Coordinates of C-alpha atoms in Angstrom, one line a residue:
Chain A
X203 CA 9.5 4.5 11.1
X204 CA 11.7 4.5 14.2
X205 CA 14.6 6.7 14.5
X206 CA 17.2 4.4 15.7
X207 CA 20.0 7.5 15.6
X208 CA 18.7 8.5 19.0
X209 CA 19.7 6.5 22.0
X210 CA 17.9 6.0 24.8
X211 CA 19.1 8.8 26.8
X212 CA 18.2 10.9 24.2
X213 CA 15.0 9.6 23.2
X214 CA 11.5 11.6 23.9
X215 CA 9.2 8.7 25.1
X216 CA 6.5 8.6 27.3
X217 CA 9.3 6.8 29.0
X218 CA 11.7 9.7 29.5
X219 CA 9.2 11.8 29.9
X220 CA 7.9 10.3 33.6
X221 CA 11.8 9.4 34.1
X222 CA 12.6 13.3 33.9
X223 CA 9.2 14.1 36.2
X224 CA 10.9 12.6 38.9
X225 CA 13.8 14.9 38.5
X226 CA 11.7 18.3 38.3
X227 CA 12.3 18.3 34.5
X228 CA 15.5 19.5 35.4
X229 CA 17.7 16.7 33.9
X230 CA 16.5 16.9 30.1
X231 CA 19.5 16.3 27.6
X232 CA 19.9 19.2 25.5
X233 CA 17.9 18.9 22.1
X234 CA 20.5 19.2 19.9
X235 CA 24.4 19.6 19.9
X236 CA 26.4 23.3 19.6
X237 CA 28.6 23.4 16.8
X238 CA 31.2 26.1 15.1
X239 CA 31.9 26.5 11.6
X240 CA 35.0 23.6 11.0
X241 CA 37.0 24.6 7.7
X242 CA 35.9 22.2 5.2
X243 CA 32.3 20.2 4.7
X244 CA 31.4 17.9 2.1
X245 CA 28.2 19.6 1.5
X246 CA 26.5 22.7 2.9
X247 CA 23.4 24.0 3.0
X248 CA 22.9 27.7 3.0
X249 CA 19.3 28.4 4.8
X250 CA 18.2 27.1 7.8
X251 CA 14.6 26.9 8.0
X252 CA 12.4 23.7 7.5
X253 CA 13.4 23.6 4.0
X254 CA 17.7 23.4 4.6
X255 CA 17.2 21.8 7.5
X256 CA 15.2 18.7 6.0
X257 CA 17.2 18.5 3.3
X258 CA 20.3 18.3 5.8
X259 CA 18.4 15.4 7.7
X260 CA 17.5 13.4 4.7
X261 CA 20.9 14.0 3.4
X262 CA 22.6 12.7 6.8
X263 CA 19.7 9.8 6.7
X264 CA 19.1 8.3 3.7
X265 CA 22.7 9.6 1.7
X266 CA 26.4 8.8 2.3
X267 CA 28.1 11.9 1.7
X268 CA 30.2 12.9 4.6
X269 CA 30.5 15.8 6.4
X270 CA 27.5 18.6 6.3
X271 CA 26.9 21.6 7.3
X272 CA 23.7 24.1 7.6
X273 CA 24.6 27.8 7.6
X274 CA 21.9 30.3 8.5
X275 CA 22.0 34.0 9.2
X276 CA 19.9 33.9 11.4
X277 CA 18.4 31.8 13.9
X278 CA 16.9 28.6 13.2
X279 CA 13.3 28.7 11.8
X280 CA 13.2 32.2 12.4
X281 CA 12.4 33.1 8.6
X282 CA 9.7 32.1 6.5
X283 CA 9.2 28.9 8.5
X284 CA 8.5 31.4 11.3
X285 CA 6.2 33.7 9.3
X286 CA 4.0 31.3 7.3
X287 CA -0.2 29.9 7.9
X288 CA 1.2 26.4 8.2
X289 CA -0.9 25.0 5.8
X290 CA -0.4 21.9 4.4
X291 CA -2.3 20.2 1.6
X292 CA -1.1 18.6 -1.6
X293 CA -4.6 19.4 -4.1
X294 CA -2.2 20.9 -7.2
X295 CA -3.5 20.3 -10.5
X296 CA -0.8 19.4 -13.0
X297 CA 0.8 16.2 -12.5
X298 CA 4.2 17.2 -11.2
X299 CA 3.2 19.7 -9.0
X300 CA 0.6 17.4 -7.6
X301 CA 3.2 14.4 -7.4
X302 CA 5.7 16.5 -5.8
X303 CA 3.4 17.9 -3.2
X304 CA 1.7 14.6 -2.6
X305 CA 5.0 13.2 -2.0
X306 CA 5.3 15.6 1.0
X307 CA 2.2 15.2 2.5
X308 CA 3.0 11.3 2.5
X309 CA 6.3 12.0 4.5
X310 CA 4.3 14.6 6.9
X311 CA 1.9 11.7 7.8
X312 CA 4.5 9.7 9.7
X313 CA 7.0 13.1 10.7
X314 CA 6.5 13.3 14.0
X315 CA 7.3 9.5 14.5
X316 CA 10.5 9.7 12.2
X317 CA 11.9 12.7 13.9
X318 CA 11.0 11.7 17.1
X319 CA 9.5 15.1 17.6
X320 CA 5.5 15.9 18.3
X321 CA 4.9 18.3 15.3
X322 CA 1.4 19.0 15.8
X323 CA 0.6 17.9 12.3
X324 CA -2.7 17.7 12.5
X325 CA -5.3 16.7 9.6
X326 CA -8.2 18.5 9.6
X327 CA -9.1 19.0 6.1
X328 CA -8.9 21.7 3.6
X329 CA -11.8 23.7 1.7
X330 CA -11.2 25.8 -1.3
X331 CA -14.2 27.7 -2.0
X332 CA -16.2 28.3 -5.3
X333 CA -17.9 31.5 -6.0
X334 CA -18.6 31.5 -9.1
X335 CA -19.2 29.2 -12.3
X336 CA -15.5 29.3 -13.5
X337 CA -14.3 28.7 -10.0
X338 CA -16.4 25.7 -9.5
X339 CA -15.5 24.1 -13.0
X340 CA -11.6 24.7 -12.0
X341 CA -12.6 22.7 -8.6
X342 CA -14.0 20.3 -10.5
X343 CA -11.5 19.9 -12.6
X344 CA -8.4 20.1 -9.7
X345 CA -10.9 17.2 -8.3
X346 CA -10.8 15.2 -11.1
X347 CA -7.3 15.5 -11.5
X348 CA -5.7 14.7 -8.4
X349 CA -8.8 11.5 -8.4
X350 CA -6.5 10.1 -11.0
X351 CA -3.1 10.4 -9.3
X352 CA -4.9 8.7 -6.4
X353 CA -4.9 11.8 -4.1
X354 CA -7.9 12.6 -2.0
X355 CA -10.1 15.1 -3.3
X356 CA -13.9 15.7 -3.8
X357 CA -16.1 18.6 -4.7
X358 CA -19.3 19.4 -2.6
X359 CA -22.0 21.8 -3.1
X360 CA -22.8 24.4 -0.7
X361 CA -25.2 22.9 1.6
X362 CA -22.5 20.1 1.9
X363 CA -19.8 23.0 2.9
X364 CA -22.5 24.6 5.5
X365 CA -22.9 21.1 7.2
X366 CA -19.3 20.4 7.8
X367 CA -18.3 24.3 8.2
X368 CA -21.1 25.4 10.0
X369 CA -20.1 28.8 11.3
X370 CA -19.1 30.0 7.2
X371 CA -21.7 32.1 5.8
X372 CA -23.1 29.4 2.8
X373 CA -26.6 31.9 2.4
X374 CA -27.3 33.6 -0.5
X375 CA -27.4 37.2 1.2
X376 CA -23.2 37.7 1.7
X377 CA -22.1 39.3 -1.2
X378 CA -19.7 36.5 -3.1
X379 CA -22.1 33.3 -2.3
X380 CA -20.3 30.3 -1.6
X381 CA -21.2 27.5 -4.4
X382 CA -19.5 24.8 -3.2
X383 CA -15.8 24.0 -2.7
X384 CA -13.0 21.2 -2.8
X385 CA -12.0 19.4 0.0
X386 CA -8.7 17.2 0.7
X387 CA -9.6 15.6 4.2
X388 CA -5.9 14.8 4.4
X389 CA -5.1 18.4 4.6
X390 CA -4.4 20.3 7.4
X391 CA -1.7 22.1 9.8
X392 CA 0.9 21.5 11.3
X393 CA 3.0 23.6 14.0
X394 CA 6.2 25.8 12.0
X395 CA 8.5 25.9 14.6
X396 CA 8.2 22.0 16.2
X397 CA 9.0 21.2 12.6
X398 CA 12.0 23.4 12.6
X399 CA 12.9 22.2 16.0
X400 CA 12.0 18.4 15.3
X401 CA 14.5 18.5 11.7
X402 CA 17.5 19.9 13.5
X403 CA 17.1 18.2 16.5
X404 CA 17.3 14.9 14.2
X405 CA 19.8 16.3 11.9
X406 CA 21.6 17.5 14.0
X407 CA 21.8 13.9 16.3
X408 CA 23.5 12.2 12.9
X409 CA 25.9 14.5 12.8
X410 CA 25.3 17.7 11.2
X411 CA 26.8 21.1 12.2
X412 CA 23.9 23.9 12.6
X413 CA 25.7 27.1 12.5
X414 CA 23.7 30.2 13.0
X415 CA 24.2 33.5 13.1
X416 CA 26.5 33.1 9.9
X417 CA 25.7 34.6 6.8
X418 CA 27.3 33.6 3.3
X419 CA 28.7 36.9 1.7
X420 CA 30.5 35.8 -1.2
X421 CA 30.8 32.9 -3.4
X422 CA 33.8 31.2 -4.4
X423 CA 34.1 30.1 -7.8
X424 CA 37.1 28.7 -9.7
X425 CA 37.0 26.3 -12.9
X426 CA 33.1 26.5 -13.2
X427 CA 32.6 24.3 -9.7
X428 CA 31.9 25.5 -6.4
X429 CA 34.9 25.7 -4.2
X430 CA 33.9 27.6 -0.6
X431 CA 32.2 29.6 0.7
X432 CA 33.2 33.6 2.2
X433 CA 31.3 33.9 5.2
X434 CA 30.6 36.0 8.5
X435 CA 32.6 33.4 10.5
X436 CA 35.5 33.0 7.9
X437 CA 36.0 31.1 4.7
X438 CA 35.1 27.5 4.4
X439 CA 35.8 25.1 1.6
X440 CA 32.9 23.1 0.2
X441 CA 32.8 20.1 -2.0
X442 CA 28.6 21.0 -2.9
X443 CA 26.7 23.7 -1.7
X444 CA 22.7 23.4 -1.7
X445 CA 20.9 26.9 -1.4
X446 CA 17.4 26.7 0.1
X447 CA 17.5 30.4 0.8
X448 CA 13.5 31.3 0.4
X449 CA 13.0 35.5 -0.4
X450 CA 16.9 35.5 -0.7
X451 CA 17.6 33.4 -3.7
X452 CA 18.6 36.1 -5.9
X453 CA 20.7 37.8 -3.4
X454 CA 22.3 34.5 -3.1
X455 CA 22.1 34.0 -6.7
X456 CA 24.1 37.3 -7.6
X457 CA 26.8 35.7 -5.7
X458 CA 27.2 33.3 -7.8
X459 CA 26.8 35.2 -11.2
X460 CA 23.2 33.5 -12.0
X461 CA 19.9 34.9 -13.0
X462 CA 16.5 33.6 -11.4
X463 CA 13.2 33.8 -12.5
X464 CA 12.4 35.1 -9.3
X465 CA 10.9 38.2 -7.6
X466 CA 10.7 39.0 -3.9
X467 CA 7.5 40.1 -2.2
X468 CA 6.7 40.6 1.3
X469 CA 3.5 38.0 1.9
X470 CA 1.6 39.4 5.3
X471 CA -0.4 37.0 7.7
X472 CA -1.9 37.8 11.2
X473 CA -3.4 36.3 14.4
X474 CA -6.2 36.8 16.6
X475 CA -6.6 36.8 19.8
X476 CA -7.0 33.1 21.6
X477 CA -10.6 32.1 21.8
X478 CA -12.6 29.2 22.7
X479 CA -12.7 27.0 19.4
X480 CA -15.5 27.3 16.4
X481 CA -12.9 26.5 13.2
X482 CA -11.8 22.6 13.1
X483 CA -10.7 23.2 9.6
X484 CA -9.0 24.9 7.1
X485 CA -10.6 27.4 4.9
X486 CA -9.5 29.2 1.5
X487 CA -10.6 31.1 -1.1
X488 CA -9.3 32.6 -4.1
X489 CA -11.9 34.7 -5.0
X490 CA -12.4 37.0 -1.8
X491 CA -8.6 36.3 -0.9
X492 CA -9.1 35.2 2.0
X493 CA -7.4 31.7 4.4
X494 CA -7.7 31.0 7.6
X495 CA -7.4 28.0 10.4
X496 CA -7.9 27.8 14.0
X497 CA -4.7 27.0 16.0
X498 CA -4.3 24.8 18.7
X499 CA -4.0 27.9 20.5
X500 CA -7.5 29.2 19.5
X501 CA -6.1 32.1 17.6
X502 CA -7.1 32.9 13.9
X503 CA -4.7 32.5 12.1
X504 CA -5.1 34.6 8.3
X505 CA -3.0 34.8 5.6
X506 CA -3.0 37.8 3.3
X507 CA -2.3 38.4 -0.2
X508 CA 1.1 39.0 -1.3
X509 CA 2.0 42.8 -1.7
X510 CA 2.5 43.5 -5.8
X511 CA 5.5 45.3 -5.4
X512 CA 9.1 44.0 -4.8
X513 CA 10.6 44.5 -0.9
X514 CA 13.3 42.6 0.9
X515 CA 11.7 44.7 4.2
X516 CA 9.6 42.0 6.0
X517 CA 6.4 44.1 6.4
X518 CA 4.2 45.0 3.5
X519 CA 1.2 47.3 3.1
X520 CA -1.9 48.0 5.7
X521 CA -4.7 48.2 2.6
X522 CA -4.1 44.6 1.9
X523 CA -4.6 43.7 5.6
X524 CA -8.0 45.5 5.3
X525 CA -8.4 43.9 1.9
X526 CA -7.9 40.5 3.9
X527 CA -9.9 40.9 6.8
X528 CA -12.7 42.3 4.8
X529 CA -13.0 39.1 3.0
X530 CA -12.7 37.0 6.5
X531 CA -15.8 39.2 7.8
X532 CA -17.6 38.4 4.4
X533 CA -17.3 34.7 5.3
X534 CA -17.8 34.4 8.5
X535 CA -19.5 37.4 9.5
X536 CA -19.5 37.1 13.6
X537 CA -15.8 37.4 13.1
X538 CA -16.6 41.2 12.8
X539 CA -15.7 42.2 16.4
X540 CA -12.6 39.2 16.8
X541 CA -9.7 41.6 17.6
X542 CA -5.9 40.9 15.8
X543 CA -3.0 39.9 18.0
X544 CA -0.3 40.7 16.2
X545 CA 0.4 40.7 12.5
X546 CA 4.1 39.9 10.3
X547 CA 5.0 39.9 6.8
X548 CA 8.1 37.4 5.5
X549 CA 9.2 37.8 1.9
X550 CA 8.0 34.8 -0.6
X551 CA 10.0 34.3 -3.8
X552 CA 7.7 34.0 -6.9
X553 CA 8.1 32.6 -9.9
X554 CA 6.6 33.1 -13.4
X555 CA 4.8 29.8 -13.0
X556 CA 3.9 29.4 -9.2
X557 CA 5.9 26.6 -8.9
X558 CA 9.0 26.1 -7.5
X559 CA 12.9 25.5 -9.3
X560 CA 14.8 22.3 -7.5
X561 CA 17.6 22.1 -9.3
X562 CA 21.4 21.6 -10.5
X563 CA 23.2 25.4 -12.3
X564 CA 25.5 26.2 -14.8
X565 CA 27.9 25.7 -11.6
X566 CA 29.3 22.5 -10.5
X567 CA 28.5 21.5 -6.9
X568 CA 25.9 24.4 -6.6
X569 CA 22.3 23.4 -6.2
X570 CA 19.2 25.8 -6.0
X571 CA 16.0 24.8 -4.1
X572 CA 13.7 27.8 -4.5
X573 CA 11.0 29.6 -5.8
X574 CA 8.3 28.1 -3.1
X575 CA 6.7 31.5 -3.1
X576 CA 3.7 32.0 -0.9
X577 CA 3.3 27.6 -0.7
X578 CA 6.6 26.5 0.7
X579 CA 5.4 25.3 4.2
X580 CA 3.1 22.7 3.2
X581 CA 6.4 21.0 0.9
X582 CA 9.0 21.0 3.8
X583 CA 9.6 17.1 4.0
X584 CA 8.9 16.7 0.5
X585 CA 11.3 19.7 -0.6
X586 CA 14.4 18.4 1.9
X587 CA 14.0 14.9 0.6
X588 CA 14.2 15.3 -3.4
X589 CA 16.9 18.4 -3.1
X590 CA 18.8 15.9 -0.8
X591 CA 18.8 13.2 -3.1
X592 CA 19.2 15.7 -5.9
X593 CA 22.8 17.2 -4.3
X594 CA 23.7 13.3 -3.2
X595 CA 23.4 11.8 -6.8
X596 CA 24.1 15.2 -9.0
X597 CA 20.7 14.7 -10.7
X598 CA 17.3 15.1 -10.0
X599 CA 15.2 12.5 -8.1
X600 CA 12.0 11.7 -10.2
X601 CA 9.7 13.7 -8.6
X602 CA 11.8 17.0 -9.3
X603 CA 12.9 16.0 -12.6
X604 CA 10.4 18.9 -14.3
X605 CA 11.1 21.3 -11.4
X606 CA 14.5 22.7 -13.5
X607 CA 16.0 25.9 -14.0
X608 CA 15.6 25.4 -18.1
X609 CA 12.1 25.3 -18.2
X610 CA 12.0 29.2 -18.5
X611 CA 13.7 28.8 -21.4
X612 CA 12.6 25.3 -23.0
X613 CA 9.1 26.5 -22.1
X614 CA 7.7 23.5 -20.2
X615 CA 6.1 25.3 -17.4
X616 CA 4.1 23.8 -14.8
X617 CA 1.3 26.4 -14.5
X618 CA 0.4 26.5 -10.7
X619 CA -1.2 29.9 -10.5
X620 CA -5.0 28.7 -10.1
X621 CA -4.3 26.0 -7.8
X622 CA -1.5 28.0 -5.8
X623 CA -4.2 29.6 -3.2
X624 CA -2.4 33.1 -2.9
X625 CA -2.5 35.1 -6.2
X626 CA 0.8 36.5 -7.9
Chain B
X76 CA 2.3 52.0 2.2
X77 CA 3.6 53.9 -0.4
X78 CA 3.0 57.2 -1.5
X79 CA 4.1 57.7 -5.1
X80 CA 4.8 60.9 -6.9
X81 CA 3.4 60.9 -10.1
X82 CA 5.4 63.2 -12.8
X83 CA 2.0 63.6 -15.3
X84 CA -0.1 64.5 -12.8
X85 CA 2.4 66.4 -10.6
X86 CA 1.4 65.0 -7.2
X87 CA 1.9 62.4 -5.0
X88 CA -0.6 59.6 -4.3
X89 CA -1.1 56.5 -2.7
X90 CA -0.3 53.2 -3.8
X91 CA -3.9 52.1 -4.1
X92 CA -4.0 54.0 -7.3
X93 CA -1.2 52.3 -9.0
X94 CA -0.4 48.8 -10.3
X95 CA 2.6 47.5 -10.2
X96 CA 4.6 47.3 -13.5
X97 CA 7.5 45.3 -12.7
X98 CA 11.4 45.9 -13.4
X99 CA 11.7 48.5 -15.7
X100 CA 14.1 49.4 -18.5
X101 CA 14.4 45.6 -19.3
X102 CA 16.0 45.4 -23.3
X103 CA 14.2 44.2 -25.1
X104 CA 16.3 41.5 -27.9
X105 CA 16.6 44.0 -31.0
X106 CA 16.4 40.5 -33.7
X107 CA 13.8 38.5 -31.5
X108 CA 14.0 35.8 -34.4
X109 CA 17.7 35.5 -34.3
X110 CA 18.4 35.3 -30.5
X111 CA 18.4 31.6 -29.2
X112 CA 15.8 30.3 -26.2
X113 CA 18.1 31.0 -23.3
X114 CA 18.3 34.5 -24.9
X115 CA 14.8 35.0 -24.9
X116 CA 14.1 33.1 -21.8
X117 CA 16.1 35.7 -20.4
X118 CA 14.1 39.0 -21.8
X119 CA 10.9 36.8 -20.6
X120 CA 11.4 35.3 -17.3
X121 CA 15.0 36.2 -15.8
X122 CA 14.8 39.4 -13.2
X123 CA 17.8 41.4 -11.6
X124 CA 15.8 41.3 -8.1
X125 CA 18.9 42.5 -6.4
X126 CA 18.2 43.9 -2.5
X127 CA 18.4 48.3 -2.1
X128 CA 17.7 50.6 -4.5
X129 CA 15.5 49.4 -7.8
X130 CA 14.1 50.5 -11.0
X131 CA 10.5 49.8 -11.1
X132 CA 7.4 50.5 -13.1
X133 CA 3.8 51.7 -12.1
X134 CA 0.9 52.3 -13.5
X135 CA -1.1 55.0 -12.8
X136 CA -4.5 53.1 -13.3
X137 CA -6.9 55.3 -11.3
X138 CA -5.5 58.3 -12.1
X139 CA -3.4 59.6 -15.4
X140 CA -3.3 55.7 -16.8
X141 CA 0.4 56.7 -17.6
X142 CA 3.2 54.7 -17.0
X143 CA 6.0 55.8 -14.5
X144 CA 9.3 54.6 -13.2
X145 CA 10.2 54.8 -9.6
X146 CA 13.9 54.6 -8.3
X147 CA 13.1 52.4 -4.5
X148 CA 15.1 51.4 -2.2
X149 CA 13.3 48.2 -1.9
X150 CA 14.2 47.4 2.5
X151 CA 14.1 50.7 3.6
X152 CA 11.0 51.8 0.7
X153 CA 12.3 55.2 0.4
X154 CA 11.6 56.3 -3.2
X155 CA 14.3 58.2 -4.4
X156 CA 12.8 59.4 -7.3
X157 CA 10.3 59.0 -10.0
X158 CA 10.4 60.0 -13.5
X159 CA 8.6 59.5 -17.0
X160 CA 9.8 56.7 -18.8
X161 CA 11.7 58.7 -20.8
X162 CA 12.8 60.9 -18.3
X163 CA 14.4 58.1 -16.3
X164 CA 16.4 56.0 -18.8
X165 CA 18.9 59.2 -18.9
X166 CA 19.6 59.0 -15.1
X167 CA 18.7 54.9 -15.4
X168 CA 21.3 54.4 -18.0
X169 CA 24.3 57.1 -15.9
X170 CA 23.5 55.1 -12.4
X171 CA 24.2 51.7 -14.1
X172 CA 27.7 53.0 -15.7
X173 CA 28.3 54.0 -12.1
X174 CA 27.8 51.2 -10.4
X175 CA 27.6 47.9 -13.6
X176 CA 23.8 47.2 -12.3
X177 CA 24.9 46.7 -9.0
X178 CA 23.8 49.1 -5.8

């Protein structure tokens, strides 16, 4: 559990923390090191939100394989770890998805204490609502499920969900009447950008060079093997490149002369206003198409469907805001009069199956970690830690074994759509 | 939002009264029993998704129930065009010799 890699000027303690009131809190060593693109990297890691950036941790912790470098076009965390609900949960209902999610929520539980880092994870419990008789035999069915792979799960009946979520409308009157739900008491939030922070703070303490502002624009390939990269700061040569590039796979992907299974959509979320708080839990529901959680902020925090169209744009369309917030009134009618803060859209890429592709390519040295679509938050530690083990060994770890590029055509698809929360 | 031009009914209208119909002009294998699983994994599951201008299908569910392709510039959403599926697959087919697929 303890993160030996920091020493113990470096270390956030409660320690440092009344050492550095003395001084004002004027005196803090900077969180993480500046670094500039060197020519050559064992591996590199194109993306730099909580996905790259874990996997360039784990990679630097748990894998000997040299020199590594994360390249973002961007700043860090500033794409769809920026843009998401935070959401975190693990409730899938086929056994790898479940596994692999599980996995991740396992790893979340003791983040903040292996990165050294508060990440305001924070488990509060997740409900997925029932309206209907088909929803509440799929709940029942997720329940029983994840019950055997020894994940926490349960199905209550409505009056159950009104004593524990008292402010959601459980009565009979509201138009969609709330039957009962699943809950995952392990579920919860956590913060997106202290996760960000926390991974390259970490990663970037064992030695990792975070480079933003540096967009890949060409792929070098020579012999069927990766051999550098052409980007805005020059060329640099690579020995294994791992692409966790979220809405811009394909992009990424036509680089490289591949084909994904992938579509880009822009996904929308928005925030209240801060008030005092009335939500200490997570709420979702597929049939109204509706999610939403209280921050430690106090703001409402509300995801949105995905838009059906394609768009690389980061905004997507008003009438499935409205669509949104109409459901949010239908539960929880006194939110009638809450006024929005601000609102964003980021662009999720889909797959055919709602689950995601970690995986090895027809290209040696070139890894894809992908296809998260509108659920990638939730996998962050659980994501960086197979794809690093994946790129360190050249095959899949265990857990992402079934999460290959060749199950569009073998077939062997891990159906996610019902459990996936967002429809697409 | 969008506001799409529909070439049946000769207007334009919004969005709300399409659904979305996916990348269009994809080829469908001509020998479906002959072509091997990558092949048809392909047709099935495998999309272009490039970034700036696409060939897309909607469907005009609330109004004509016809099926037209739109030529978007998918950042940006300015629709270049649209056209009936026949209509298209002339100026489709001359854009892609242009440019081999990519824009």
């Amino acid at each position: 559990m303890s993160s030996e890699y920091f020493d113990k000027k470096n270390r956030y303690s409660w320690k440092s923390l009344l050492k550095n009131s003395f001084s004002g809190h004027q005196n803090w060593p900077q969180a993480r090191r500046m670094a500039t693109l060197q020519s050559q990297y064992d591996v590199i890691i194109i993306g730099g939100g909580g996905h790259g950036l874990a996997t360039a941790y784990y990679l630097a912790k748990e894998h000997n394989v040299g020199k590594i470098a994360v390249l973002e076009k961007g700043y860090l965390g500033g794409g769809n770890t920026a843009r998401n609900t935070t959401l975190v949960r693990s409730n899938y209902l086929w056994e790898d998805a479940a596994n692999l999610f599980e996995h991740s929520l396992k790893l979340w539980e003791g983040l903040s204490a292996d990165l050294n880092f508060n990440t305001f994870f924070s488990q509060r419990g997740v409900f997925n609502l029932g309206h209907n008789l088909q929803d509440m035999r799929d709940i029942e069915r997720r329940v029983n499920a994840n019950t055997l792979l020894g994940i926490d799960a349960y199905v209550l009946n409505a009056q159950e969900v009104q004593d524990k979520i008292p402010i959601l409308d459980c009565s009979k009157r509201s138009r969609y009447p709330i039957l009962g739900a699943s809950w995952q008491p392990r579920g919860g939030i956590a913060h997106h950008d202290a996760v960000a922070r926390g991974f390259a703070r970490a990663a970037s303490h064992l030695g990792v060079d975070l480079i933003e502002n540096c967009e890949v624009i060409g792929m070098d390939i020579a012999e069927g093997r990766i051999q550098g990269l052409e980007t805005t700061h020059g060329y640099v040569k690579a020995n294994q490149v791992g692409v966790v590039a979220a809405g811009h796979t394909s992009v990424l992907a036509n680089m490289a002369g591949l084909r994904f299974p992938i579509e880009s959509h822009p996904l929308q979320a928005f925030v209240s206003e801060s008030m005092q708080k009335v939500l200490d839990t997570v709420v979702m529901s597929n049939a109204v198409h509706g999610y939403l959680s209280q921050s430690d902020k106090g703001e409402l925090v509300i995801g949105a469907g995905i838009d059906s169209h394609l768009g690389y744009g980061q905004r997507g369309s008003p009438h499935l805001i409205e669509h949104t917030a109409a459901a949010i009134k239908e539960l929880f009618p006194q939110f009638s009069r809450v006024r929005m803060n601000r609102q964003w859209g980021g662009i999720v890429d889909t797959t055919p199956d709602a689950s995601p592709i970690i995986s090895k390519t027809p290209i040696k040295g070139l890894y894809f970690n992908c296809g998260w679509g509108t659920g990638g938050f939730k996998a962050t530690p659980g994501s960086g830690h197979v794809f690093a083990h994946t790129i360190a060994h050249d095959e899949p770890h265990p857990l992402n074994r079934a999460f290959t590029l060749e199950r569009f055509s073998t077939g062997r698809l891990i159906d996610e759509h019902g459990a996936a929360g967002v429809a697409h | 939002m969008l506001n799409i031009y529909c070439p049946y009914c000769a207007e334009k209208r919004d969005e709300q009264e399409f659904r979305y119909a996916g990348e269009a002009y994809i080829a469908r294998p001509e020998r479906p029993d002959e072509v091997s699983d990558e092949e048809w994994g392909d047709y099935v599951f495998m999309r272009s998704n490039h970034k700036g201008l696409i060939w897309e299908q909607w469907e005009h569910v609330a109004g004509c129930r016809k099926v037209v392709v739109v030529n978007r510039h998918n950042v940006s959403n300015v629709i270049q065009a649209t056209y009936t599926l026949i209509g298209g697959k002339e100026a489709f087919l001359a854009r892609e010799q242009t440019t081999q697929g990519v824009v």
